[in-house]
C-alpha cells in the first residue's frame, strides 16, 4: 500500500485579541490508499478541527501550520480555488447533521445534479440520471420521487443516505466521515454503517472515520489515532490500540467506552423494547 494522505506537525490555533489560542498541536498520521483511519477522543479533543483544517474549511479566524500531503500536494498551502476543486471530487466530507449541508429552498435532486455537474463536468440530464442511480445504490426506494423533495421533507437518516450516495457518485479518493451516525436512531445508524462498510470494501476510497462508538470504529478502521486536549496520545494499528492501549488516556477512554457499552447491553437485555438498539450494538460490536 502507498500513502494517500500524510499529515505531519499539524498545529491549529484560534486567533484571539489576546493572541493565538492553541486548539490542536502536533497531530500526524498516514492514511494508506484504500485504508481507514479512526480518530477517537473525548468531546473537544480536536477531532473535527483536525479534519476541517486538512480540508481547508477553517476560516481566517484560525492559524493552521504543518503539512498535509495528499497525492503529492500539500493541502495546507493550496490556493483556495485549487482546494475547492479538490473538495467534493477528490476529498469529500460526510457531516454529523446532513440538513446543514443542503439548501432548504431547493429540491435535493437539483442540488445533487448541480454538484455532479460541477465536479463531473456533465449535462443536467446526465447528472440527474447519475443522481437517481446514486440513490438506488443506497437502497433508496423510488429515487425519482425522492429527487423532487425538499430537504425538510426527508428524515435525517434518508438525508444522510442521500449525502453518502452523492459522495460515492463522485468517487472521491478520500471520504472524511465526522460522526455520521450520531444524530440518527439506532436502526438508521446500522443502515448507514452498512453503507460505510461498503465504501470500505470497494477498496477505491480511503476513509477517515470519527466516532464515539468504539464498536462502529472496530468494524471499519485499520489504524487508530487517539486525541486528548488537542494532541495525539496514541497512534497505531487499530486492533493494537483497541486491545492493548499503551497510554493512560487511551486506556481510560477505551475502558470507559467498553464499560458503557457493556452496561447498555445489560440494560437492553432487561428491556425487550430495546431489541432494535441491541441488534445494532451486537452487529457493531
Ligand atoms: N469555530 C470555533 N471557534 C472557536 N473554538 C472552536 C471552534 N471550533 C472548535 N473550537 C474549539 O476547538 C477545540 C476542539 O474542538 P473540536 O470541535 O475539534 O472537538 P471534537 O473532538 O470534534 O469534539 P466532539 O466530539 O464534541 O465533536 C475545542 O476546544 C473547541 O471548543
Ligand atoms: Mg467533532
mmCIF file of C-alpha atoms and ligand atoms in Angstrom:
data_model
loop_
_atom_site.group_PDB
_atom_site.id
_atom_site.type_symbol
_atom_site.label_atom_id
_atom_site.label_comp_id
_atom_site.label_asym_id
_atom_site.label_seq_id
_atom_site.Cartn_x
_atom_site.Cartn_y
_atom_site.Cartn_z
ATOM 1 C CA UNK A 1 0.000 0.000 0.000
ATOM 2 C CA UNK A 2 1.105 3.584 -0.545
ATOM 3 C CA UNK A 3 0.181 6.692 1.393
ATOM 4 C CA UNK A 4 -2.757 8.751 0.160
ATOM 5 C CA UNK A 5 -2.587 11.402 2.867
ATOM 6 C CA UNK A 6 0.293 12.153 5.196
ATOM 7 C CA UNK A 7 -0.340 14.748 7.858
ATOM 8 C CA UNK A 8 2.622 15.922 9.912
ATOM 9 C CA UNK A 9 3.190 18.551 12.580
ATOM 10 C CA UNK A 10 -0.347 19.911 12.256
ATOM 11 C CA UNK A 11 -0.980 22.846 14.591
ATOM 12 C CA UNK A 12 -4.203 24.845 14.699
ATOM 13 C CA UNK A 13 -4.720 27.936 16.821
ATOM 14 C CA UNK A 14 -7.659 30.249 17.210
ATOM 15 C CA UNK A 15 -6.703 33.877 16.578
ATOM 16 C CA UNK A 16 -7.922 35.933 19.524
ATOM 17 C CA UNK A 17 -7.315 39.530 20.612
ATOM 18 C CA UNK A 18 -5.015 38.209 23.315
ATOM 19 C CA UNK A 19 -3.005 36.160 20.795
ATOM 20 C CA UNK A 20 -3.317 32.677 19.342
ATOM 21 C CA UNK A 21 -5.110 30.048 21.460
ATOM 22 C CA UNK A 22 -3.861 26.544 20.516
ATOM 23 C CA UNK A 23 -6.638 24.073 19.652
ATOM 24 C CA UNK A 24 -4.642 21.278 18.025
ATOM 25 C CA UNK A 25 -0.920 20.622 18.401
ATOM 26 C CA UNK A 26 1.482 18.197 16.754
ATOM 27 C CA UNK A 27 -1.026 15.938 15.024
ATOM 28 C CA UNK A 28 0.355 13.496 12.487
ATOM 29 C CA UNK A 29 -0.889 10.371 10.728
ATOM 30 C CA UNK A 30 -0.630 8.459 7.484
ATOM 31 C CA UNK A 31 -3.652 7.180 5.614
ATOM 32 C CA UNK A 32 -2.885 4.411 3.146
ATOM 33 C CA UNK A 33 -4.695 4.130 -0.184
ATOM 34 C CA UNK A 34 -7.806 2.050 0.467
ATOM 35 C CA UNK A 35 -7.158 2.274 4.218
ATOM 36 C CA UNK A 36 -9.322 3.598 7.025
ATOM 37 C CA UNK A 37 -8.198 5.721 9.945
ATOM 38 C CA UNK A 38 -10.343 6.155 13.026
ATOM 39 C CA UNK A 39 -9.948 9.261 15.189
ATOM 40 C CA UNK A 40 -11.257 8.987 18.710
ATOM 41 C CA UNK A 41 -11.129 11.219 21.723
ATOM 42 C CA UNK A 42 -13.484 12.893 24.142
ATOM 43 C CA UNK A 43 -15.627 15.850 23.131
ATOM 44 C CA UNK A 44 -13.482 18.913 22.414
ATOM 45 C CA UNK A 45 -10.276 16.904 21.896
ATOM 46 C CA UNK A 46 -9.782 18.367 18.412
ATOM 47 C CA UNK A 47 -11.047 15.634 16.068
ATOM 48 C CA UNK A 48 -13.250 17.878 13.924
ATOM 49 C CA UNK A 49 -10.817 20.797 13.947
ATOM 50 C CA UNK A 50 -8.090 18.440 12.673
ATOM 51 C CA UNK A 51 -10.233 17.269 9.756
ATOM 52 C CA UNK A 52 -11.562 20.715 8.936
ATOM 53 C CA UNK A 53 -8.003 22.054 8.900
ATOM 54 C CA UNK A 54 -6.934 19.337 6.464
ATOM 55 C CA UNK A 55 -9.887 20.161 4.199
ATOM 56 C CA UNK A 56 -9.180 23.891 4.352
ATOM 57 C CA UNK A 57 -12.576 24.530 5.917
ATOM 58 C CA UNK A 58 -11.385 26.683 8.803
ATOM 59 C CA UNK A 59 -11.717 30.389 8.112
ATOM 60 C CA UNK A 60 -9.453 33.373 8.647
ATOM 61 C CA UNK A 61 -10.004 33.160 12.389
ATOM 62 C CA UNK A 62 -7.677 30.147 12.621
ATOM 63 C CA UNK A 63 -3.922 29.833 12.100
ATOM 64 C CA UNK A 64 -3.003 26.471 10.574
ATOM 65 C CA UNK A 65 0.545 25.162 10.118
ATOM 66 C CA UNK A 66 2.202 21.862 9.302
ATOM 67 C CA UNK A 67 1.853 19.656 6.236
ATOM 68 C CA UNK A 68 -0.953 17.562 4.782
ATOM 69 C CA UNK A 69 0.387 15.848 1.720
ATOM 70 C CA UNK A 70 -2.360 14.443 -0.486
ATOM 71 C CA UNK A 71 -1.425 12.825 -3.794
ATOM 72 C CA UNK A 72 1.857 14.746 -3.790
ATOM 73 C CA UNK A 73 0.367 18.174 -2.972
ATOM 74 C CA UNK A 74 0.375 19.983 0.366
ATOM 75 C CA UNK A 75 -3.277 20.740 1.080
ATOM 76 C CA UNK A 76 -2.363 23.343 3.681
ATOM 77 C CA UNK A 77 -0.639 25.560 1.113
ATOM 78 C CA UNK A 78 -3.040 25.082 -1.813
ATOM 79 C CA UNK A 79 -4.747 28.254 -3.083
ATOM 80 C CA UNK A 80 -8.479 28.329 -2.165
ATOM 81 C CA UNK A 81 -9.569 27.787 -5.777
ATOM 82 C CA UNK A 82 -7.482 24.616 -6.166
ATOM 83 C CA UNK A 83 -8.761 23.420 -2.788
ATOM 84 C CA UNK A 84 -12.403 23.975 -3.829
ATOM 85 C CA UNK A 85 -11.828 21.895 -6.941
ATOM 86 C CA UNK A 86 -10.387 19.056 -4.853
ATOM 87 C CA UNK A 87 -13.123 19.129 -2.199
ATOM 88 C CA UNK A 88 -16.073 17.104 -3.328
ATOM 89 C CA UNK A 89 -14.322 15.468 -6.250
ATOM 90 C CA UNK A 90 -11.224 14.054 -4.560
ATOM 91 C CA UNK A 91 -11.961 14.635 -0.880
ATOM 92 C CA UNK A 92 -15.481 14.577 0.494
ATOM 93 C CA UNK A 93 -16.833 15.091 3.967
ATOM 94 C CA UNK A 94 -19.927 13.473 5.456
ATOM 95 C CA UNK A 95 -21.173 15.619 8.314
ATOM 96 C CA UNK A 96 -22.996 14.788 11.523
ATOM 97 C CA UNK A 97 -26.055 16.883 10.595
ATOM 98 C CA UNK A 98 -26.814 16.350 6.907
ATOM 99 C CA UNK A 99 -29.564 19.005 6.932
ATOM 100 C CA UNK A 100 -26.959 21.752 7.295
ATOM 101 C CA UNK A 101 -25.264 20.550 4.096
ATOM 102 C CA UNK A 102 -28.361 21.150 1.944
ATOM 103 C CA UNK A 103 -30.037 24.355 0.797
ATOM 104 C CA UNK A 104 -33.535 24.249 2.354
ATOM 105 C CA UNK A 105 -35.065 26.117 -0.607
ATOM 106 C CA UNK A 106 -34.006 23.714 -3.325
ATOM 107 C CA UNK A 107 -35.111 20.106 -4.077
ATOM 108 C CA UNK A 108 -32.385 17.580 -3.239
ATOM 109 C CA UNK A 109 -32.272 16.359 -6.859
ATOM 110 C CA UNK A 110 -31.375 19.828 -8.149
ATOM 111 C CA UNK A 111 -28.664 20.147 -5.516
ATOM 112 C CA UNK A 112 -27.225 16.752 -6.314
ATOM 113 C CA UNK A 113 -27.309 17.492 -10.051
ATOM 114 C CA UNK A 114 -25.558 20.809 -9.553
ATOM 115 C CA UNK A 115 -22.742 19.240 -7.536
ATOM 116 C CA UNK A 116 -22.390 16.390 -10.020
ATOM 117 C CA UNK A 117 -22.356 18.781 -12.979
ATOM 118 C CA UNK A 118 -19.666 20.907 -11.340
ATOM 119 C CA UNK A 119 -17.349 18.032 -10.479
ATOM 120 C CA UNK A 120 -18.035 15.590 -13.309
ATOM 121 C CA UNK A 121 -18.463 18.257 -15.997
ATOM 122 C CA UNK A 122 -21.604 16.715 -17.353
ATOM 123 C CA UNK A 123 -25.018 17.987 -18.538
ATOM 124 C CA UNK A 124 -28.104 18.357 -16.337
ATOM 125 C CA UNK A 125 -29.947 15.289 -17.639
ATOM 126 C CA UNK A 126 -26.897 13.058 -17.292
ATOM 127 C CA UNK A 127 -26.298 14.464 -13.797
ATOM 128 C CA UNK A 128 -29.887 13.697 -12.762
ATOM 129 C CA UNK A 129 -29.500 10.167 -14.038
ATOM 130 C CA UNK A 130 -26.298 9.716 -12.035
ATOM 131 C CA UNK A 131 -28.159 11.120 -9.002
ATOM 132 C CA UNK A 132 -31.002 8.597 -9.488
ATOM 133 C CA UNK A 133 -28.515 5.738 -9.782
ATOM 134 C CA UNK A 134 -26.667 7.008 -6.696
ATOM 135 C CA UNK A 135 -29.862 6.885 -4.622
ATOM 136 C CA UNK A 136 -30.775 3.455 -5.970
ATOM 137 C CA UNK A 137 -27.303 2.235 -4.997
ATOM 138 C CA UNK A 138 -28.048 3.432 -1.463
ATOM 139 C CA UNK A 139 -31.158 1.198 -1.489
ATOM 140 C CA UNK A 140 -33.473 4.217 -1.588
ATOM 141 C CA UNK A 141 -36.852 3.263 -2.994
ATOM 142 C CA UNK A 142 -38.428 5.403 -5.726
ATOM 143 C CA UNK A 143 -35.309 7.576 -6.233
ATOM 144 C CA UNK A 144 -37.011 9.615 -8.964
ATOM 145 C CA UNK A 145 -39.591 10.846 -6.454
ATOM 146 C CA UNK A 146 -37.040 11.462 -3.690
ATOM 147 C CA UNK A 147 -35.090 13.751 -6.031
ATOM 148 C CA UNK A 148 -38.102 16.072 -6.256
ATOM 149 C CA UNK A 149 -38.399 16.533 -2.476
ATOM 150 C CA UNK A 150 -37.022 19.370 -0.362
ATOM 151 C CA UNK A 151 -34.528 18.551 2.431
ATOM 152 C CA UNK A 152 -37.089 19.136 5.206
ATOM 153 C CA UNK A 153 -39.362 16.506 3.637
ATOM 154 C CA UNK A 154 -36.756 13.788 4.240
ATOM 155 C CA UNK A 155 -35.822 12.151 7.538
ATOM 156 C CA UNK A 156 -32.317 12.638 8.952
ATOM 157 C CA UNK A 157 -31.392 9.068 8.033
ATOM 158 C CA UNK A 158 -32.671 9.440 4.476
ATOM 159 C CA UNK A 159 -30.797 12.730 4.024
ATOM 160 C CA UNK A 160 -27.634 11.134 5.346
ATOM 161 C CA UNK A 161 -28.072 8.356 2.797
ATOM 162 C CA UNK A 162 -28.600 10.923 0.021
ATOM 163 C CA UNK A 163 -25.421 12.651 1.179
ATOM 164 C CA UNK A 164 -23.432 9.404 1.145
ATOM 165 C CA UNK A 165 -24.931 8.455 -2.246
ATOM 166 C CA UNK A 166 -23.831 11.784 -3.701
ATOM 167 C CA UNK A 167 -20.382 11.409 -2.147
ATOM 168 C CA UNK A 168 -19.937 7.946 -3.631
ATOM 169 C CA UNK A 169 -21.140 9.048 -7.066
ATOM 170 C CA UNK A 170 -18.238 11.477 -7.136
ATOM 171 C CA UNK A 171 -15.876 8.571 -6.386
ATOM 172 C CA UNK A 172 -13.536 10.622 -4.212
ATOM 173 C CA UNK A 173 -10.190 9.193 -3.207
ATOM 174 C CA UNK A 174 -10.857 10.185 0.413
ATOM 175 C CA UNK A 175 -14.036 10.394 2.485
ATOM 176 C CA UNK A 176 -13.979 12.047 5.890
ATOM 177 C CA UNK A 177 -16.990 10.955 7.947
ATOM 178 C CA UNK A 178 -17.285 13.086 11.080
ATOM 179 C CA UNK A 179 -19.720 11.343 13.423
ATOM 180 C CA UNK A 180 -22.012 10.485 10.514
ATOM 181 C CA UNK A 181 -24.432 8.453 12.632
ATOM 182 C CA UNK A 182 -24.552 10.401 15.896
ATOM 183 C CA UNK A 183 -27.805 12.223 15.104
ATOM 184 C CA UNK A 184 -29.632 9.082 13.944
ATOM 185 C CA UNK A 185 -31.716 6.403 15.656
ATOM 186 C CA UNK A 186 -30.013 3.056 16.161
ATOM 187 C CA UNK A 187 -31.658 1.215 13.251
ATOM 188 C CA UNK A 188 -30.750 4.004 10.824
ATOM 189 C CA UNK A 189 -27.253 4.080 12.333
ATOM 190 C CA UNK A 190 -26.949 0.431 11.417
ATOM 191 C CA UNK A 191 -28.072 1.091 7.823
ATOM 192 C CA UNK A 192 -25.574 3.932 7.450
ATOM 193 C CA UNK A 193 -22.817 1.787 8.948
ATOM 194 C CA UNK A 194 -23.545 -0.862 6.315
ATOM 195 C CA UNK A 195 -23.060 1.785 3.620
ATOM 196 C CA UNK A 196 -19.755 2.872 5.170
ATOM 197 C CA UNK A 197 -18.628 -0.746 5.222
ATOM 198 C CA UNK A 198 -19.492 -0.905 1.506
ATOM 199 C CA UNK A 199 -17.315 2.171 0.885
ATOM 200 C CA UNK A 200 -14.532 0.400 2.754
ATOM 201 C CA UNK A 201 -14.944 -2.825 0.840
ATOM 202 C CA UNK A 202 -14.967 -1.088 -2.537
ATOM 203 C CA UNK A 203 -11.226 -0.533 -1.941
ATOM 204 C CA UNK A 204 -11.403 2.618 -4.110
ATOM 205 C CA UNK A 205 -11.982 5.110 -1.361
ATOM 206 C CA UNK A 206 -9.930 5.725 1.767
ATOM 207 C CA UNK A 207 -11.768 6.724 4.894
ATOM 208 C CA UNK A 208 -11.226 8.888 7.948
ATOM 209 C CA UNK A 209 -13.900 7.994 10.457
ATOM 210 C CA UNK A 210 -14.655 9.984 13.597
ATOM 211 C CA UNK A 211 -16.983 8.452 16.151
ATOM 212 C CA UNK A 212 -17.577 7.969 19.846
ATOM 213 C CA UNK A 213 -18.858 4.480 19.038
ATOM 214 C CA UNK A 214 -15.981 2.041 19.501
ATOM 215 C CA UNK A 215 -18.000 -0.851 18.061
ATOM 216 C CA UNK A 216 -18.534 1.081 14.826
ATOM 217 C CA UNK A 217 -14.889 2.098 14.833
ATOM 218 C CA UNK A 218 -13.727 -1.508 15.182
ATOM 219 C CA UNK A 219 -15.915 -2.519 12.243
ATOM 220 C CA UNK A 220 -14.368 -0.001 9.901
ATOM 221 C CA UNK A 221 -10.854 1.128 10.621
ATOM 222 C CA UNK A 222 -7.410 -0.430 10.355
ATOM 223 C CA UNK A 223 -5.493 2.385 12.050
ATOM 224 C CA UNK A 224 -6.476 4.473 15.063
ATOM 225 C CA UNK A 225 -5.456 7.864 16.381
ATOM 226 C CA UNK A 226 -6.436 8.823 19.916
ATOM 227 C CA UNK A 227 -6.546 12.519 20.774
ATOM 228 C CA UNK A 228 -6.646 14.286 24.103
ATOM 229 C CA UNK A 229 -6.863 18.050 24.609
ATOM 230 C CA UNK A 230 -5.850 18.772 21.035
ATOM 231 C CA UNK A 231 -2.816 16.472 20.960
ATOM 232 C CA UNK A 232 -2.267 12.901 19.762
ATOM 233 C CA UNK A 233 -1.761 10.454 22.636
ATOM 234 C CA UNK A 234 -1.743 7.157 20.775
ATOM 235 C CA UNK A 235 -1.498 6.061 17.157
ATOM 236 C CA UNK A 236 -1.093 2.660 15.545
ATOM 237 C CA UNK A 237 -2.834 -0.432 14.152
ATOM 238 C CA UNK A 238 -6.460 -0.313 15.320
ATOM 239 C CA UNK A 239 -6.507 -3.768 16.870
ATOM 240 C CA UNK A 240 -3.448 -2.988 18.994
ATOM 241 C CA UNK A 241 -4.816 0.403 20.075
ATOM 242 C CA UNK A 242 -8.227 -1.048 20.977
ATOM 243 C CA UNK A 243 -6.981 -4.227 22.663
ATOM 244 C CA UNK A 244 -3.721 -3.070 24.261
ATOM 245 C CA UNK A 245 -3.746 0.720 24.562
ATOM 246 C CA UNK A 246 -0.379 1.940 25.829
ATOM 247 C CA UNK A 247 -1.054 5.468 27.006
ATOM 248 C CA UNK A 248 -3.009 6.113 30.196
ATOM 249 C CA UNK A 249 -5.515 8.296 28.436
ATOM 250 C CA UNK A 250 -6.232 5.880 25.568
ATOM 251 C CA UNK A 251 -6.644 3.067 28.120
ATOM 252 C CA UNK A 252 -9.036 5.168 30.177
ATOM 253 C CA UNK A 253 -11.054 6.202 27.121
ATOM 254 C CA UNK A 254 -11.339 2.692 25.700
ATOM 255 C CA UNK A 255 -12.126 1.031 29.029
ATOM 256 C CA UNK A 256 -14.773 3.638 29.827
ATOM 257 C CA UNK A 257 -16.421 3.209 26.424
ATOM 258 C CA UNK A 258 -16.329 -0.596 26.673
ATOM 259 C CA UNK A 259 -17.842 -0.476 30.171
ATOM 260 C CA UNK A 260 -20.574 1.856 28.921
ATOM 261 C CA UNK A 261 -21.415 -0.484 26.040
ATOM 262 C CA UNK A 262 -21.475 -3.488 28.425
ATOM 263 C CA UNK A 263 -23.808 -1.660 30.813
ATOM 264 C CA UNK A 264 -26.059 -0.639 27.935
ATOM 265 C CA UNK A 265 -26.190 -4.233 26.666
ATOM 266 C CA UNK A 266 -27.108 -5.496 30.140
ATOM 267 C CA UNK A 267 -29.774 -2.826 30.474
ATOM 268 C CA UNK A 268 -31.107 -3.516 26.965
ATOM 269 C CA UNK A 269 -31.174 -7.233 27.846
ATOM 270 C CA UNK A 270 -33.630 -6.481 30.651
ATOM 271 C CA UNK A 271 -35.801 -4.278 28.391
ATOM 272 C CA UNK A 272 -37.424 -6.135 25.486
ATOM 273 C CA UNK A 273 -38.431 -2.777 23.936
ATOM 274 C CA UNK A 274 -34.743 -2.075 23.262
ATOM 275 C CA UNK A 275 -34.335 -5.012 20.904
ATOM 276 C CA UNK A 276 -33.620 -2.821 17.892
ATOM 277 C CA UNK A 277 -30.827 -0.985 19.663
ATOM 278 C CA UNK A 278 -29.399 -4.291 20.893
ATOM 279 C CA UNK A 279 -29.381 -5.597 17.335
ATOM 280 C CA UNK A 280 -27.425 -2.573 16.229
ATOM 281 C CA UNK A 281 -24.917 -2.872 19.044
ATOM 282 C CA UNK A 282 -24.492 -6.567 18.510
ATOM 283 C CA UNK A 283 -23.634 -6.115 14.842
ATOM 284 C CA UNK A 284 -21.476 -3.084 15.508
ATOM 285 C CA UNK A 285 -19.594 -4.752 18.375
HETATM 286 N N1 LIG B 1 -15.343 27.667 15.457
HETATM 287 C C1 LIG B 1 -14.660 27.566 16.605
HETATM 288 N N2 LIG B 1 -14.307 28.671 17.296
HETATM 289 C C2 LIG B 1 -13.622 28.575 18.448
HETATM 290 N N3 LIG B 1 -13.212 27.433 19.017
HETATM 291 C C3 LIG B 1 -13.536 26.286 18.370
HETATM 292 C C4 LIG B 1 -14.275 26.294 17.149
HETATM 293 N N4 LIG B 1 -14.464 25.014 16.749
HETATM 294 C C5 LIG B 1 -13.868 24.252 17.704
HETATM 295 N N5 LIG B 1 -13.318 25.006 18.669
HETATM 296 C C6 LIG B 1 -12.590 24.519 19.842
HETATM 297 O O1 LIG B 1 -11.574 23.642 19.403
HETATM 298 C C7 LIG B 1 -11.431 22.550 20.292
HETATM 299 C C8 LIG B 1 -11.577 21.258 19.534
HETATM 300 O O2 LIG B 1 -12.902 21.186 19.033
HETATM 301 P P1 LIG B 1 -13.414 20.039 18.073
HETATM 302 O O3 LIG B 1 -14.712 20.509 17.502
HETATM 303 O O4 LIG B 1 -12.346 19.673 17.132
HETATM 304 O O5 LIG B 1 -13.671 18.847 19.104
HETATM 305 P P2 LIG B 1 -14.148 17.350 18.782
HETATM 306 O O6 LIG B 1 -13.062 16.447 19.236
HETATM 307 O O7 LIG B 1 -14.574 17.270 17.358
HETATM 308 O O8 LIG B 1 -15.386 17.213 19.773
HETATM 309 P P3 LIG B 1 -16.811 16.478 19.552
HETATM 310 O O9 LIG B 1 -16.566 15.035 19.837
HETATM 311 O O10 LIG B 1 -17.687 17.129 20.579
HETATM 312 O O11 LIG B 1 -17.280 16.765 18.166
HETATM 313 C C9 LIG B 1 -12.486 22.746 21.384
HETATM 314 O O12 LIG B 1 -11.878 23.363 22.479
HETATM 315 C C10 LIG B 1 -13.480 23.669 20.750
HETATM 316 O O13 LIG B 1 -14.120 24.475 21.719
HETATM 317 MG MG1 LIG B 2 -16.413 16.993 16.403
#
